[in-house]
Amino acid sequence: MIYILTGDIRTGKTTALLNWSKSRDDVDGVLCPDGDHGKRYFLKIKTQERFELEVENASEKTITIGPFHFLKSAFEEANSYLLEANKRKDFKYVVIDELGKLELKNEGLHDAAKTLIPDFTSNENKHIILVVRTALLETIVNHYQIKTYTLLTKEDLKAII
């Protein structure tokens, strides 16, 4: 089953997922919270391993979107982690935080998303939670040809058993 957690920018979607997943042992995937200095990082949910994503300055090693500079290597690691987790299938829920403008350009977490999403279309035992900002919801659904999904708000996470 595919869940799409949606909401406006900076309204606590990632924080809600972080809090929801802390008390569970059946969740894997990647979250993208803000670090201590306001720069985002990736967090592997199952292992709690963090790795740098957002950096101060652009370079040949970064992808720039608006005023933000993201390490290409971080996306490579996150994609690899998600694809490996999908092979292990040792979870009930896998999270991709988030699908946005980069993924619409087939960058960012696109490689993992294009592989994982079809695997969960009709799976009632394993679930994927995609984080998508409200303004991009329809575009992301069309881009990944998602036909059936359940929309969630951060308040709905408490109801997921």
Tab-separated table of C-alpha atoms in Angstrom:
chain	number	residue	atom	x	y	z
A	1	MET	CA	0.000	0.000	0.000
A	2	ILE	CA	1.178	3.497	-0.784
A	3	TYR	CA	0.707	6.306	1.717
A	4	ILE	CA	1.522	9.888	0.838
A	5	LEU	CA	2.210	12.151	3.795
A	6	THR	CA	1.460	15.642	2.610
A	7	GLY	CA	1.451	19.135	4.017
A	8	ASP	CA	2.893	22.530	3.327
A	9	ILE	CA	6.597	23.314	3.504
A	10	ARG	CA	8.114	23.324	7.007
A	11	THR	CA	4.971	22.200	8.809
A	12	GLY	CA	6.495	19.262	10.707
A	13	LYS	CA	6.026	16.297	8.354
A	14	THR	CA	9.542	14.972	8.934
A	15	THR	CA	9.394	15.621	12.672
A	16	ALA	CA	6.088	13.747	12.883
A	17	LEU	CA	7.620	10.771	11.034
A	18	LEU	CA	10.704	10.886	13.227
A	19	ASN	CA	8.588	10.791	16.390
A	20	TRP	CA	6.271	8.110	14.963
A	21	SER	CA	9.137	5.844	13.918
A	22	LYS	CA	11.082	6.140	17.208
A	23	SER	CA	8.780	3.751	19.039
A	24	ARG	CA	8.600	1.205	16.221
A	25	ASP	CA	10.930	-1.558	15.022
A	26	ASP	CA	9.070	-2.185	11.758
A	27	VAL	CA	10.071	1.023	9.939
A	28	ASP	CA	13.016	1.684	7.633
A	29	GLY	CA	13.889	4.231	4.981
A	30	VAL	CA	15.342	7.723	5.075
A	31	LEU	CA	14.244	10.912	6.745
A	32	CYS	CA	15.593	14.367	5.997
A	33	PRO	CA	15.462	16.408	9.221
A	34	ASP	CA	17.157	19.711	9.977
A	35	GLY	CA	20.427	19.506	11.855
A	36	ASP	CA	21.649	21.663	14.708
A	37	HIS	CA	22.820	24.403	12.356
A	38	GLY	CA	19.700	24.393	10.164
A	39	LYS	CA	21.287	22.250	7.445
A	40	ARG	CA	19.413	19.111	6.438
A	41	TYR	CA	20.916	15.662	6.696
A	42	PHE	CA	19.739	12.141	5.887
A	43	LEU	CA	18.858	9.745	8.668
A	44	LYS	CA	18.659	6.005	8.045
A	45	ILE	CA	15.660	5.094	10.170
A	46	LYS	CA	16.570	1.505	11.090
A	47	THR	CA	20.207	2.171	12.016
A	48	GLN	CA	19.823	5.828	13.096
A	49	GLU	CA	22.933	6.627	11.045
A	50	ARG	CA	23.175	10.257	9.919
A	51	PHE	CA	24.994	11.572	6.907
A	52	GLU	CA	25.448	15.073	5.557
A	53	LEU	CA	23.140	16.275	2.793
A	54	GLU	CA	22.993	20.069	2.696
A	55	VAL	CA	26.150	22.152	2.484
A	56	GLU	CA	26.873	25.859	2.486
A	57	ASN	CA	28.509	26.285	-0.926
A	58	ALA	CA	27.873	24.959	-4.404
A	59	SER	CA	30.522	22.868	-6.163
A	60	GLU	CA	30.817	20.168	-8.797
A	61	LYS	CA	29.897	17.724	-6.019
A	62	THR	CA	26.527	19.359	-5.323
A	63	ILE	CA	23.084	19.745	-6.824
A	64	THR	CA	21.675	23.230	-6.383
A	65	ILE	CA	17.978	23.933	-6.137
A	66	GLY	CA	17.029	27.476	-5.230
A	67	PRO	CA	19.308	28.639	-2.423
A	68	PHE	CA	20.093	25.070	-1.295
A	69	HIS	CA	23.146	22.955	-2.142
A	70	PHE	CA	22.890	19.183	-1.687
A	71	LEU	CA	25.681	16.630	-1.916
A	72	LYS	CA	25.294	14.268	-4.865
A	73	SER	CA	27.045	11.593	-2.799
A	74	ALA	CA	24.330	11.854	-0.122
A	75	PHE	CA	21.622	11.116	-2.667
A	76	GLU	CA	23.679	8.196	-3.999
A	77	GLU	CA	23.988	6.779	-0.477
A	78	ALA	CA	20.300	7.335	0.311
A	79	ASN	CA	19.193	5.703	-2.956
A	80	SER	CA	21.475	2.720	-2.310
A	81	TYR	CA	20.198	2.366	1.229
A	82	LEU	CA	16.548	2.439	0.132
A	83	LEU	CA	17.135	-0.094	-2.647
A	84	GLU	CA	18.997	-2.412	-0.261
A	85	ALA	CA	16.268	-2.092	2.376
A	86	ASN	CA	13.714	-3.006	-0.267
A	87	LYS	CA	15.659	-6.181	-1.048
A	88	ARG	CA	15.820	-7.134	2.653
A	89	LYS	CA	12.122	-6.411	3.238
A	90	ASP	CA	12.683	-6.493	7.017
A	91	PHE	CA	10.150	-3.758	7.643
A	92	LYS	CA	6.419	-3.147	7.498
A	93	TYR	CA	6.841	0.507	6.472
A	94	VAL	CA	9.537	2.133	4.379
A	95	VAL	CA	9.784	5.928	4.222
A	96	ILE	CA	11.087	8.177	1.459
A	97	ASP	CA	11.454	11.753	2.710
A	98	GLU	CA	10.876	13.537	0.417
A	99	LEU	CA	9.859	13.544	-3.226
A	100	GLY	CA	9.999	17.013	-4.721
A	101	LYS	CA	11.491	19.210	-7.412
A	102	LEU	CA	14.708	17.202	-7.773
A	103	GLU	CA	12.825	13.938	-8.231
A	104	LEU	CA	10.656	15.571	-10.904
A	105	LYS	CA	13.946	16.166	-12.778
A	106	ASN	CA	14.893	12.478	-12.203
A	107	GLU	CA	17.477	13.483	-9.597
A	108	GLY	CA	17.587	13.265	-5.814
A	109	LEU	CA	15.784	10.142	-4.560
A	110	HIS	CA	14.283	9.377	-7.964
A	111	ASP	CA	16.191	6.129	-8.547
A	112	ALA	CA	14.849	4.573	-5.358
A	113	ALA	CA	11.353	5.994	-5.848
A	114	LYS	CA	10.950	4.671	-9.396
A	115	THR	CA	11.934	1.175	-8.209
A	116	LEU	CA	10.123	1.048	-4.870
A	117	ILE	CA	6.781	2.664	-5.725
A	118	PRO	CA	5.620	-0.071	-8.152
A	119	ASP	CA	6.535	-2.746	-5.562
A	120	PHE	CA	3.998	-1.326	-3.108
A	121	THR	CA	1.084	-0.616	-5.424
A	122	SER	CA	-0.890	-3.718	-4.472
A	123	ASN	CA	1.015	-4.975	-1.442
A	124	GLU	CA	-1.240	-5.158	1.622
A	125	ASN	CA	1.513	-6.375	3.998
A	126	LYS	CA	4.271	-3.897	3.221
A	127	HIS	CA	3.748	-0.154	2.975
A	128	ILE	CA	5.620	2.825	1.627
A	129	ILE	CA	5.221	6.317	3.020
A	130	LEU	CA	6.175	9.056	0.584
A	131	VAL	CA	6.594	12.599	1.863
A	132	VAL	CA	5.352	15.161	-0.668
A	133	ARG	CA	4.604	18.836	-0.113
A	134	THR	CA	1.010	19.811	-0.906
A	135	ALA	CA	1.899	22.038	-3.860
A	136	LEU	CA	3.658	19.149	-5.666
A	137	LEU	CA	1.255	16.331	-4.806
A	138	GLU	CA	-0.549	16.047	-8.135
A	139	THR	CA	2.666	16.467	-10.135
A	140	ILE	CA	4.479	13.756	-8.137
A	141	VAL	CA	1.522	11.357	-8.397
A	142	ASN	CA	1.490	11.840	-12.176
A	143	HIS	CA	5.285	11.644	-12.512
A	144	TYR	CA	5.424	8.262	-10.764
A	145	GLN	CA	2.101	7.098	-12.230
A	146	ILE	CA	0.675	6.358	-8.785
A	147	LYS	CA	-2.893	5.190	-9.315
A	148	THR	CA	-3.911	4.120	-5.814
A	149	TYR	CA	-2.755	5.729	-2.584
A	150	THR	CA	-3.948	6.963	0.774
A	151	LEU	CA	-3.296	10.575	1.722
A	152	LEU	CA	-2.022	11.245	5.222
A	153	THR	CA	-1.475	14.329	7.297
A	154	LYS	CA	0.995	14.282	10.167
A	155	GLU	CA	-1.946	13.872	12.557
A	156	ASP	CA	-2.977	10.688	10.691
A	157	LEU	CA	0.300	8.931	11.556
A	158	LYS	CA	-0.987	8.068	15.017
A	159	ALA	CA	-3.716	5.961	13.409
A	160	ILE	CA	-1.283	3.788	11.432
A	161	ILE	CA	-0.880	0.512	13.278
